[in-house]
């Protein structure tokens, strides 16, 4: 190797490792603060211990760690350069008979390195691409792949792992600290690589490849290129990739782009066509990234025209030979295959590709009614424009554009066009307003969200009003069926106490039980009247006990008028007060004896025979009504479907399938106090249907009922999209 070449390589090596070490040293205090905060929030004991070990290592052994890190990187760098000099590239491929199972810990390490280096590679895509070409030119060899480039982030992370291992850090702790290192250095890494590229340019290595200047701020999702000859070869692409590298690591859009590139087999190179990547084959001559023939401005203008009506071939440059219908369900998919989309700035091209897949996931949602799907299809172009202008659309669940799609989907549940045309008319009016008025201000979307939410709130209030009478009747019917058991249980716990005289027992069982039953049926056990009636039983029993202490006598004197009035009032409400007049006469004598401190038994005073209970016709329960699962004495089932039913809350939507195969989507309008009765209606509070808990659980078990997702439409679509583009070898929680 030429002496000059050796000097240049060693300088690149020293600049990279020394600058990275300096950056991490500056941020090690912030890393400690982050770890302490994580330890405070951690619920899992293992995570708390991991944070503690990481803080301890950074606090006590950082200088030694940096020393080992530097030595390991220099060694790995020199080994990689030696392989490149021999031009044998990768390590020798293992023969089939040498294959063996991958150790679980090695797989975990490889997976962690892949995640870390993929993020770093994506953020530094442009400078790393240039470094690959310049190192190849410096060594007079073929194009260098990222895996062979000794300056690539993967070499840094391998060296850091070796350094941590040398300090006897366990594998889990080492990976944890590598993640902390990545968080503290990722923001400054692109500029470090830009500086190395500038040094190579100054050394005469491929000076024709222009680089983004370190302090040039380019607006996100913006390009000044207005035509094929309007700019030099690189600025449009460089600006686009610069805007991507500034995004946070947890940005959904950045993760989607990274996953798409990983699936294509090359997670570093910027895409030129939506869904594809630049070929890995080295072109002849100096690397020149072509400009975007269709700038961001022209793309947005064309979308604005398409938003308001179909475009025929030739209506705008780059649309191809196929007419575009903005209301077609696949218009974004059609758009991404046009020359305009393929020739747009890379970020715009990727955005079109991702939005197309997002709408595919939306239209495949089985819970989306056909009429609502048609209205959402009309919003594809406005939503695409939003995504091109604001990448927060993909991450922010409350973004006005996402809320608009979610509320429209929510409004479509529970009725069809024939049941309530006013709802569909309102949705169509909202969609039309967006199509005609949206340019770039998302305020119009937020206004339409509020308009539609107000309409739904009014509709829900009307639905509740319609169901009030039905709910009251159902509640009384259920309480009537349960009243006898509940009343008997309350009375039994009191009459079985030692020393309760027969006079009181008879009154409670044959007289007061009717008062309790009436209150339970009309108002339920949560009502204050029920609580007061139960309390009167306890006070009645206490009132006839001997009062031996002054405090008891004082309490008795204050209590007695309210007690007698409460008992008489309860009986009078049922027309039974006169029937129990003899009981109250004897009760007065018992109270006098109690006030004197005498026992409850009085000589010469006979307990009167209480009147017979009036005969009232017992309510007949419907024959199909099963025993409510929470009724006293009922067996508690471990059936998961029954547990699901008991956990349901009003507002849940369930799709029922009839014997004829038709489907009906109804909302859970009301759940009885004892979770025995479930009332379902459509959105208007009509088409009411009641089911017992066991019956509903049976429907869910058989598949004739299906609980619809509680997650918003766009959230479900983003989740399916992330699952679709997740690399095949990624961990389930990646």
mmCIF file of N, CA and C in Angstrom, residues 553-671:
data_model
loop_
_atom_site.group_PDB
_atom_site.id
_atom_site.type_symbol
_atom_site.label_atom_id
_atom_site.label_comp_id
_atom_site.label_asym_id
_atom_site.label_seq_id
_atom_site.Cartn_x
_atom_site.Cartn_y
_atom_site.Cartn_z
ATOM 1 N N UNK A 553 -78.116 5.817 76.175
ATOM 2 C CA UNK A 553 -79.434 6.395 76.382
ATOM 3 C C UNK A 553 -79.585 7.715 75.618
ATOM 4 N N UNK A 554 -78.512 8.491 75.622
ATOM 5 C CA UNK A 554 -78.557 9.757 74.889
ATOM 6 C C UNK A 554 -78.739 9.515 73.396
ATOM 7 N N UNK A 555 -77.999 8.530 72.867
ATOM 8 C CA UNK A 555 -78.132 8.205 71.447
ATOM 9 C C UNK A 555 -79.539 7.691 71.146
ATOM 10 N N UNK A 556 -80.078 6.862 72.064
ATOM 11 C CA UNK A 556 -81.405 6.278 71.866
ATOM 12 C C UNK A 556 -82.483 7.360 71.789
ATOM 13 N N UNK A 557 -82.392 8.342 72.675
ATOM 14 C CA UNK A 557 -83.400 9.409 72.699
ATOM 15 C C UNK A 557 -83.362 10.204 71.395
ATOM 16 N N UNK A 558 -82.157 10.436 70.859
ATOM 17 C CA UNK A 558 -82.051 11.160 69.597
ATOM 18 C C UNK A 558 -82.474 10.329 68.401
ATOM 19 N N UNK A 559 -82.283 9.014 68.511
ATOM 20 C CA UNK A 559 -82.561 8.131 67.370
ATOM 21 C C UNK A 559 -84.038 7.777 67.240
ATOM 22 N N UNK A 560 -84.736 7.625 68.374
ATOM 23 C CA UNK A 560 -86.065 7.027 68.386
ATOM 24 C C UNK A 560 -87.079 7.720 67.455
ATOM 25 N N UNK A 561 -87.191 9.045 67.481
ATOM 26 C CA UNK A 561 -88.202 9.659 66.589
ATOM 27 C C UNK A 561 -87.953 9.355 65.110
ATOM 28 N N UNK A 562 -86.677 9.434 64.705
ATOM 29 C CA UNK A 562 -86.373 9.167 63.292
ATOM 30 C C UNK A 562 -86.618 7.711 62.946
ATOM 31 N N UNK A 563 -86.329 6.775 63.875
ATOM 32 C CA UNK A 563 -86.526 5.353 63.636
ATOM 33 C C UNK A 563 -88.005 5.049 63.415
ATOM 34 N N UNK A 564 -88.840 5.506 64.337
ATOM 35 C CA UNK A 564 -90.269 5.215 64.228
ATOM 36 C C UNK A 564 -90.848 5.843 62.967
ATOM 37 N N UNK A 565 -90.443 7.096 62.693
ATOM 38 C CA UNK A 565 -90.945 7.770 61.499
ATOM 39 C C UNK A 565 -90.524 7.042 60.234
ATOM 40 N N UNK A 566 -89.285 6.549 60.203
ATOM 41 C CA UNK A 566 -88.798 5.831 59.028
ATOM 42 C C UNK A 566 -89.543 4.538 58.797
ATOM 43 N N UNK A 567 -89.781 3.776 59.873
ATOM 44 C CA UNK A 567 -90.498 2.512 59.738
ATOM 45 C C UNK A 567 -91.943 2.748 59.285
ATOM 46 N N UNK A 568 -92.604 3.710 59.916
ATOM 47 C CA UNK A 568 -93.998 3.977 59.555
ATOM 48 C C UNK A 568 -94.101 4.497 58.119
ATOM 49 N N UNK A 569 -93.169 5.338 57.746
ATOM 50 C CA UNK A 569 -93.215 5.910 56.395
ATOM 51 C C UNK A 569 -93.029 4.827 55.339
ATOM 52 N N UNK A 570 -92.105 3.881 55.598
ATOM 53 C CA UNK A 570 -91.883 2.799 54.647
ATOM 54 C C UNK A 570 -93.110 1.937 54.471
ATOM 55 N N UNK A 571 -93.781 1.615 55.600
ATOM 56 C CA UNK A 571 -94.989 0.799 55.528
ATOM 57 C C UNK A 571 -96.139 1.567 54.897
ATOM 58 N N UNK A 572 -96.213 2.873 55.210
ATOM 59 C CA UNK A 572 -97.305 3.682 54.668
ATOM 60 C C UNK A 572 -97.223 3.776 53.154
ATOM 61 N N UNK A 573 -96.024 3.772 52.611
ATOM 62 C CA UNK A 573 -95.853 3.854 51.163
ATOM 63 C C UNK A 573 -96.501 2.653 50.475
ATOM 64 N N UNK A 574 -96.562 1.523 51.194
ATOM 65 C CA UNK A 574 -97.201 0.317 50.648
ATOM 66 C C UNK A 574 -98.631 0.147 51.158
ATOM 67 N N UNK A 575 -99.112 1.106 51.962
ATOM 68 C CA UNK A 575 -100.454 0.989 52.533
ATOM 69 C C UNK A 575 -100.534 -0.028 53.647
ATOM 70 N N UNK A 576 -99.414 -0.282 54.363
ATOM 71 C CA UNK A 576 -99.374 -1.323 55.392
ATOM 72 C C UNK A 576 -99.228 -0.766 56.809
ATOM 73 N N UNK A 577 -99.210 0.552 56.969
ATOM 74 C CA UNK A 577 -98.949 1.105 58.301
ATOM 75 C C UNK A 577 -100.009 0.675 59.312
ATOM 76 N N UNK A 578 -101.290 0.740 58.943
ATOM 77 C CA UNK A 578 -102.362 0.379 59.869
ATOM 78 C C UNK A 578 -102.304 -1.094 60.245
ATOM 79 N N UNK A 579 -101.898 -1.930 59.330
ATOM 80 C CA UNK A 579 -101.833 -3.369 59.603
ATOM 81 C C UNK A 579 -100.829 -3.691 60.698
ATOM 82 N N UNK A 580 -99.835 -2.806 60.885
ATOM 83 C CA UNK A 580 -98.787 -3.071 61.871
ATOM 84 C C UNK A 580 -98.899 -2.151 63.094
ATOM 85 N N UNK A 581 -100.094 -1.573 63.342
ATOM 86 C CA UNK A 581 -100.241 -0.656 64.481
ATOM 87 C C UNK A 581 -100.025 -1.377 65.818
ATOM 88 N N UNK A 582 -100.511 -2.612 65.939
ATOM 89 C CA UNK A 582 -100.322 -3.366 67.181
ATOM 90 C C UNK A 582 -98.849 -3.610 67.455
ATOM 91 N N UNK A 583 -98.075 -3.858 66.357
ATOM 92 C CA UNK A 583 -96.620 -4.065 66.504
ATOM 93 C C UNK A 583 -95.971 -2.825 67.110
ATOM 94 N N UNK A 584 -96.353 -1.642 66.638
ATOM 95 C CA UNK A 584 -95.738 -0.426 67.155
ATOM 96 C C UNK A 584 -96.134 -0.180 68.613
ATOM 97 N N UNK A 585 -97.360 -0.635 69.013
ATOM 98 C CA UNK A 585 -97.749 -0.513 70.415
ATOM 99 C C UNK A 585 -96.850 -1.326 71.319
ATOM 100 N N UNK A 586 -96.585 -2.571 70.946
ATOM 101 C CA UNK A 586 -95.680 -3.420 71.734
ATOM 102 C C UNK A 586 -94.261 -2.873 71.681
ATOM 103 N N UNK A 587 -93.857 -2.336 70.522
ATOM 104 C CA UNK A 587 -92.489 -1.815 70.363
ATOM 105 C C UNK A 587 -92.229 -0.674 71.343
ATOM 106 N N UNK A 588 -93.259 0.159 71.616
ATOM 107 C CA UNK A 588 -93.079 1.253 72.567
ATOM 108 C C UNK A 588 -92.728 0.703 73.951
ATOM 109 N N UNK A 589 -93.425 -0.384 74.361
ATOM 110 C CA UNK A 589 -93.137 -0.992 75.662
ATOM 111 C C UNK A 589 -91.710 -1.544 75.710
ATOM 112 N N UNK A 590 -91.300 -2.154 74.620
ATOM 113 C CA UNK A 590 -89.924 -2.679 74.571
ATOM 114 C C UNK A 590 -88.907 -1.542 74.670
ATOM 115 N N UNK A 591 -89.205 -0.402 74.063
ATOM 116 C CA UNK A 591 -88.282 0.726 74.123
ATOM 117 C C UNK A 591 -88.187 1.288 75.541
ATOM 118 N N UNK A 592 -89.337 1.334 76.246
ATOM 119 C CA UNK A 592 -89.320 1.820 77.631
ATOM 120 C C UNK A 592 -88.469 0.903 78.494
ATOM 121 N N UNK A 593 -88.633 -0.404 78.302
ATOM 122 C CA UNK A 593 -87.840 -1.367 79.073
ATOM 123 C C UNK A 593 -86.359 -1.225 78.757
ATOM 124 N N UNK A 594 -86.024 -1.044 77.482
ATOM 125 C CA UNK A 594 -84.617 -0.900 77.095
ATOM 126 C C UNK A 594 -84.016 0.344 77.708
ATOM 127 N N UNK A 595 -84.798 1.448 77.756
ATOM 128 C CA UNK A 595 -84.279 2.688 78.314
ATOM 129 C C UNK A 595 -83.999 2.538 79.804
ATOM 130 N N UNK A 596 -84.776 1.673 80.487
ATOM 131 C CA UNK A 596 -84.539 1.410 81.913
ATOM 132 C C UNK A 596 -83.378 0.454 82.142
ATOM 133 N N UNK A 597 -82.878 -0.102 81.076
ATOM 134 C CA UNK A 597 -81.787 -1.061 81.207
ATOM 135 C C UNK A 597 -82.247 -2.458 81.440
ATOM 136 N N UNK A 598 -83.553 -2.724 81.235
ATOM 137 C CA UNK A 598 -84.096 -4.055 81.457
ATOM 138 C C UNK A 598 -83.892 -4.916 80.213
ATOM 139 N N UNK A 599 -83.999 -6.242 80.410
ATOM 140 C CA UNK A 599 -83.795 -7.175 79.308
ATOM 141 C C UNK A 599 -84.879 -7.058 78.267
ATOM 142 N N UNK A 600 -84.629 -7.677 77.143
ATOM 143 C CA UNK A 600 -85.571 -7.573 76.024
ATOM 144 C C UNK A 600 -86.854 -8.325 76.304
ATOM 145 N N UNK A 601 -86.862 -9.318 77.214
ATOM 146 C CA UNK A 601 -88.070 -10.088 77.490
ATOM 147 C C UNK A 601 -88.872 -9.393 78.569
ATOM 148 N N UNK A 602 -90.136 -9.140 78.325
ATOM 149 C CA UNK A 602 -90.999 -8.443 79.272
ATOM 150 C C UNK A 602 -92.151 -9.356 79.700
ATOM 151 N N UNK A 603 -92.294 -9.507 81.007
ATOM 152 C CA UNK A 603 -93.392 -10.347 81.499
ATOM 153 C C UNK A 603 -94.718 -9.641 81.329
ATOM 154 N N UNK A 604 -95.738 -10.400 80.960
ATOM 155 C CA UNK A 604 -97.072 -9.844 80.837
ATOM 156 C C UNK A 604 -97.345 -9.167 79.531
ATOM 157 N N UNK A 605 -96.334 -9.095 78.656
ATOM 158 C CA UNK A 605 -96.549 -8.441 77.364
ATOM 159 C C UNK A 605 -96.402 -9.491 76.287
ATOM 160 N N UNK A 606 -97.460 -9.781 75.626
ATOM 161 C CA UNK A 606 -97.427 -10.820 74.600
ATOM 162 C C UNK A 606 -97.085 -10.212 73.255
ATOM 163 N N UNK A 607 -96.386 -10.989 72.482
ATOM 164 C CA UNK A 607 -96.058 -10.536 71.126
ATOM 165 C C UNK A 607 -97.280 -10.694 70.256
ATOM 166 N N UNK A 608 -97.748 -9.631 69.643
ATOM 167 C CA UNK A 608 -98.950 -9.723 68.823
ATOM 168 C C UNK A 608 -98.685 -10.501 67.557
ATOM 169 N N UNK A 609 -99.716 -11.056 67.037
ATOM 170 C CA UNK A 609 -99.582 -11.763 65.762
ATOM 171 C C UNK A 609 -99.571 -10.749 64.632
ATOM 172 N N UNK A 610 -98.511 -10.703 63.866
ATOM 173 C CA UNK A 610 -98.448 -9.732 62.774
ATOM 174 C C UNK A 610 -99.451 -10.087 61.698
ATOM 175 N N UNK A 611 -99.902 -9.105 60.975
ATOM 176 C CA UNK A 611 -100.890 -9.361 59.924
ATOM 177 C C UNK A 611 -100.304 -10.199 58.813
ATOM 178 N N UNK A 612 -101.173 -10.875 58.131
ATOM 179 C CA UNK A 612 -100.726 -11.693 57.002
ATOM 180 C C UNK A 612 -100.223 -10.795 55.879
ATOM 181 N N UNK A 613 -99.235 -11.294 55.162
ATOM 182 C CA UNK A 613 -98.688 -10.520 54.047
ATOM 183 C C UNK A 613 -99.731 -10.429 52.941
ATOM 184 N N UNK A 614 -99.944 -9.252 52.417
ATOM 185 C CA UNK A 614 -100.903 -9.116 51.311
ATOM 186 C C UNK A 614 -100.450 -9.935 50.119
ATOM 187 N N UNK A 615 -101.409 -10.502 49.470
ATOM 188 C CA UNK A 615 -101.082 -11.315 48.298
ATOM 189 C C UNK A 615 -101.003 -10.435 47.065
ATOM 190 N N UNK A 616 -99.878 -10.521 46.420
ATOM 191 C CA UNK A 616 -99.676 -9.786 45.161
ATOM 192 C C UNK A 616 -99.196 -10.773 44.121
ATOM 193 N N UNK A 617 -99.636 -10.633 42.899
ATOM 194 C CA UNK A 617 -99.207 -11.589 41.871
ATOM 195 C C UNK A 617 -97.707 -11.488 41.628
ATOM 196 N N UNK A 618 -97.049 -12.628 41.657
ATOM 197 C CA UNK A 618 -95.600 -12.645 41.430
ATOM 198 C C UNK A 618 -95.303 -12.446 39.953
ATOM 199 N N UNK A 619 -94.270 -11.651 39.636
ATOM 200 C CA UNK A 619 -93.929 -11.442 38.224
ATOM 201 C C UNK A 619 -93.423 -12.726 37.589
ATOM 202 N N UNK A 620 -93.805 -12.923 36.373
ATOM 203 C CA UNK A 620 -93.389 -14.125 35.646
ATOM 204 C C UNK A 620 -92.212 -13.760 34.743
ATOM 205 N N UNK A 621 -91.101 -14.406 34.980
ATOM 206 C CA UNK A 621 -89.916 -14.122 34.165
ATOM 207 C C UNK A 621 -90.048 -14.790 32.809
ATOM 208 N N UNK A 622 -89.480 -14.187 31.766
ATOM 209 C CA UNK A 622 -89.534 -14.808 30.442
ATOM 210 C C UNK A 622 -88.871 -16.173 30.476
ATOM 211 N N UNK A 623 -89.417 -17.158 29.804
ATOM 212 C CA UNK A 623 -88.865 -18.513 29.881
ATOM 213 C C UNK A 623 -87.463 -18.614 29.312
ATOM 214 N N UNK A 624 -87.108 -17.714 28.373
ATOM 215 C CA UNK A 624 -85.780 -17.819 27.767
ATOM 216 C C UNK A 624 -84.707 -17.153 28.600
ATOM 217 N N UNK A 625 -85.112 -16.551 29.703
ATOM 218 C CA UNK A 625 -84.155 -15.784 30.506
ATOM 219 C C UNK A 625 -83.310 -16.711 31.374
ATOM 220 N N UNK A 626 -82.000 -16.787 31.166
ATOM 221 C CA UNK A 626 -81.162 -17.645 32.006
ATOM 222 C C UNK A 626 -80.873 -16.971 33.341
ATOM 223 N N UNK A 627 -80.397 -17.744 34.279
ATOM 224 C CA UNK A 627 -80.036 -17.195 35.578
ATOM 225 C C UNK A 627 -78.847 -16.271 35.414
ATOM 226 N N UNK A 628 -78.951 -15.008 35.847
ATOM 227 C CA UNK A 628 -77.820 -14.101 35.722
ATOM 228 C C UNK A 628 -76.604 -14.666 36.428
ATOM 229 N N UNK A 629 -75.421 -14.523 35.834
ATOM 230 C CA UNK A 629 -74.235 -15.174 36.392
ATOM 231 C C UNK A 629 -73.839 -14.649 37.748
ATOM 232 N N UNK A 630 -74.199 -13.395 38.073
ATOM 233 C CA UNK A 630 -73.785 -12.843 39.347
ATOM 234 C C UNK A 630 -74.852 -12.962 40.424
ATOM 235 N N UNK A 631 -75.921 -13.687 40.142
ATOM 236 C CA UNK A 631 -76.964 -13.865 41.153
ATOM 237 C C UNK A 631 -76.386 -14.681 42.315
ATOM 238 N N UNK A 632 -76.744 -14.344 43.559
ATOM 239 C CA UNK A 632 -76.224 -15.125 44.693
ATOM 240 C C UNK A 632 -76.493 -16.604 44.517
ATOM 241 N N UNK A 633 -75.467 -17.385 44.709
ATOM 242 C CA UNK A 633 -75.594 -18.827 44.588
ATOM 243 C C UNK A 633 -75.250 -19.357 43.219
ATOM 244 N N UNK A 634 -75.125 -18.447 42.225
ATOM 245 C CA UNK A 634 -74.793 -18.933 40.884
ATOM 246 C C UNK A 634 -73.321 -19.290 40.822
ATOM 247 N N UNK A 635 -73.015 -20.280 40.005
ATOM 248 C CA UNK A 635 -71.619 -20.703 39.884
ATOM 249 C C UNK A 635 -70.835 -19.737 39.012
ATOM 250 N N UNK A 636 -69.637 -19.399 39.441
ATOM 251 C CA UNK A 636 -68.785 -18.503 38.656
ATOM 252 C C UNK A 636 -68.051 -19.323 37.616
ATOM 253 N N UNK A 637 -68.207 -18.960 36.367
ATOM 254 C CA UNK A 637 -67.595 -19.720 35.282
ATOM 255 C C UNK A 637 -66.217 -19.180 34.971
ATOM 256 N N UNK A 638 -65.309 -20.071 34.574
ATOM 257 C CA UNK A 638 -63.983 -19.674 34.121
ATOM 258 C C UNK A 638 -63.940 -19.521 32.608
ATOM 259 N N UNK A 639 -65.089 -19.514 31.981
ATOM 260 C CA UNK A 639 -65.173 -19.371 30.527
ATOM 261 C C UNK A 639 -64.594 -18.021 30.109
ATOM 262 N N UNK A 640 -63.558 -17.992 29.248
ATOM 263 C CA UNK A 640 -62.973 -16.699 28.837
ATOM 264 C C UNK A 640 -63.961 -15.815 28.112
ATOM 265 N N UNK A 641 -64.904 -16.413 27.386
ATOM 266 C CA UNK A 641 -65.897 -15.601 26.687
ATOM 267 C C UNK A 641 -66.838 -14.910 27.679
ATOM 268 N N UNK A 642 -67.162 -15.611 28.764
ATOM 269 C CA UNK A 642 -68.011 -14.996 29.781
ATOM 270 C C UNK A 642 -67.254 -13.889 30.505
ATOM 271 N N UNK A 643 -65.960 -14.093 30.729
ATOM 272 C CA UNK A 643 -65.159 -13.027 31.345
ATOM 273 C C UNK A 643 -65.097 -11.814 30.428
ATOM 274 N N UNK A 644 -64.992 -12.067 29.134
ATOM 275 C CA UNK A 644 -64.979 -10.959 28.180
ATOM 276 C C UNK A 644 -66.302 -10.193 28.225
ATOM 277 N N UNK A 645 -67.403 -10.936 28.296
ATOM 278 C CA UNK A 645 -68.719 -10.296 28.352
ATOM 279 C C UNK A 645 -68.834 -9.419 29.591
ATOM 280 N N UNK A 646 -68.397 -9.928 30.720
ATOM 281 C CA UNK A 646 -68.517 -9.156 31.961
ATOM 282 C C UNK A 646 -67.633 -7.910 31.950
ATOM 283 N N UNK A 647 -66.585 -7.933 31.116
ATOM 284 C CA UNK A 647 -65.692 -6.767 31.042
ATOM 285 C C UNK A 647 -66.181 -5.716 30.050
ATOM 286 N N UNK A 648 -67.211 -6.035 29.263
ATOM 287 C CA UNK A 648 -67.691 -5.074 28.262
ATOM 288 C C UNK A 648 -68.285 -3.840 28.931
ATOM 289 N N UNK A 649 -68.092 -2.707 28.272
ATOM 290 C CA UNK A 649 -68.643 -1.452 28.760
ATOM 291 C C UNK A 649 -69.504 -0.825 27.667
ATOM 292 N N UNK A 650 -70.501 -0.017 28.050
ATOM 293 C CA UNK A 650 -71.325 0.651 27.034
ATOM 294 C C UNK A 650 -70.462 1.411 26.031
ATOM 295 N N UNK A 651 -70.853 1.326 24.776
ATOM 296 C CA UNK A 651 -70.086 1.948 23.698
ATOM 297 C C UNK A 651 -69.372 0.936 22.821
ATOM 298 N N UNK A 652 -69.200 -0.291 23.317
ATOM 299 C CA UNK A 652 -68.551 -1.331 22.513
ATOM 300 C C UNK A 652 -69.472 -1.733 21.353
ATOM 301 N N UNK A 653 -68.849 -2.026 20.207
ATOM 302 C CA UNK A 653 -69.603 -2.442 19.019
ATOM 303 C C UNK A 653 -69.401 -3.931 18.781
ATOM 304 N N UNK A 654 -70.498 -4.622 18.504
ATOM 305 C CA UNK A 654 -70.441 -6.064 18.241
ATOM 306 C C UNK A 654 -71.193 -6.345 16.948
ATOM 307 N N UNK A 655 -70.583 -7.166 16.119
ATOM 308 C CA UNK A 655 -71.214 -7.574 14.860
ATOM 309 C C UNK A 655 -71.860 -8.940 15.061
ATOM 310 N N UNK A 656 -73.170 -9.006 14.831
ATOM 311 C CA UNK A 656 -73.925 -10.245 14.988
ATOM 312 C C UNK A 656 -74.232 -10.820 13.609
ATOM 313 N N UNK A 657 -74.194 -12.139 13.527
ATOM 314 C CA UNK A 657 -74.519 -12.833 12.275
ATOM 315 C C UNK A 657 -75.792 -13.639 12.481
ATOM 316 N N UNK A 658 -76.758 -13.433 11.593
ATOM 317 C CA UNK A 658 -78.032 -14.137 11.708
ATOM 318 C C UNK A 658 -77.912 -15.523 11.072
ATOM 319 N N UNK A 659 -78.977 -16.325 11.248
ATOM 320 C CA UNK A 659 -78.979 -17.663 10.657
ATOM 321 C C UNK A 659 -78.931 -17.601 9.135
ATOM 322 N N UNK A 660 -79.419 -16.510 8.553
ATOM 323 C CA UNK A 660 -79.388 -16.365 7.094
ATOM 324 C C UNK A 660 -78.041 -15.878 6.577
ATOM 325 N N UNK A 661 -77.127 -15.566 7.480
ATOM 326 C CA UNK A 661 -75.810 -15.111 7.064
ATOM 327 C C UNK A 661 -75.656 -13.610 6.998
ATOM 328 N N UNK A 662 -76.739 -12.865 7.198
ATOM 329 C CA UNK A 662 -76.628 -11.409 7.186
ATOM 330 C C UNK A 662 -75.956 -10.938 8.469
ATOM 331 N N UNK A 663 -75.349 -9.752 8.391
ATOM 332 C CA UNK A 663 -74.613 -9.218 9.529
ATOM 333 C C UNK A 663 -75.245 -7.913 9.989
ATOM 334 N N UNK A 664 -75.256 -7.736 11.292
ATOM 335 C CA UNK A 664 -75.852 -6.546 11.889
ATOM 336 C C UNK A 664 -74.912 -6.040 12.971
ATOM 337 N N UNK A 665 -74.467 -4.790 12.833
ATOM 338 C CA UNK A 665 -73.538 -4.208 13.798
ATOM 339 C C UNK A 665 -74.311 -3.341 14.777
ATOM 340 N N UNK A 666 -74.230 -3.677 16.055
ATOM 341 C CA UNK A 666 -74.974 -2.972 17.103
ATOM 342 C C UNK A 666 -74.022 -2.507 18.197
ATOM 343 N N UNK A 667 -74.443 -1.442 18.856
ATOM 344 C CA UNK A 667 -73.638 -0.883 19.942
ATOM 345 C C UNK A 667 -74.218 -1.302 21.281
ATOM 346 N N UNK A 668 -73.344 -1.627 22.216
ATOM 347 C CA UNK A 668 -73.777 -1.931 23.577
ATOM 348 C C UNK A 668 -74.234 -0.624 24.224
ATOM 349 N N UNK A 669 -75.529 -0.505 24.441
ATOM 350 C CA UNK A 669 -76.109 0.734 24.946
ATOM 351 C C UNK A 669 -76.152 0.781 26.463
ATOM 352 N N UNK A 670 -76.338 -0.388 27.081
ATOM 353 C CA UNK A 670 -76.520 -0.420 28.537
ATOM 354 C C UNK A 670 -76.173 -1.799 29.070
ATOM 355 N N UNK A 671 -75.563 -1.822 30.246
ATOM 356 C CA UNK A 671 -75.272 -3.071 30.963
ATOM 357 C C UNK A 671 -75.924 -2.962 32.329
#
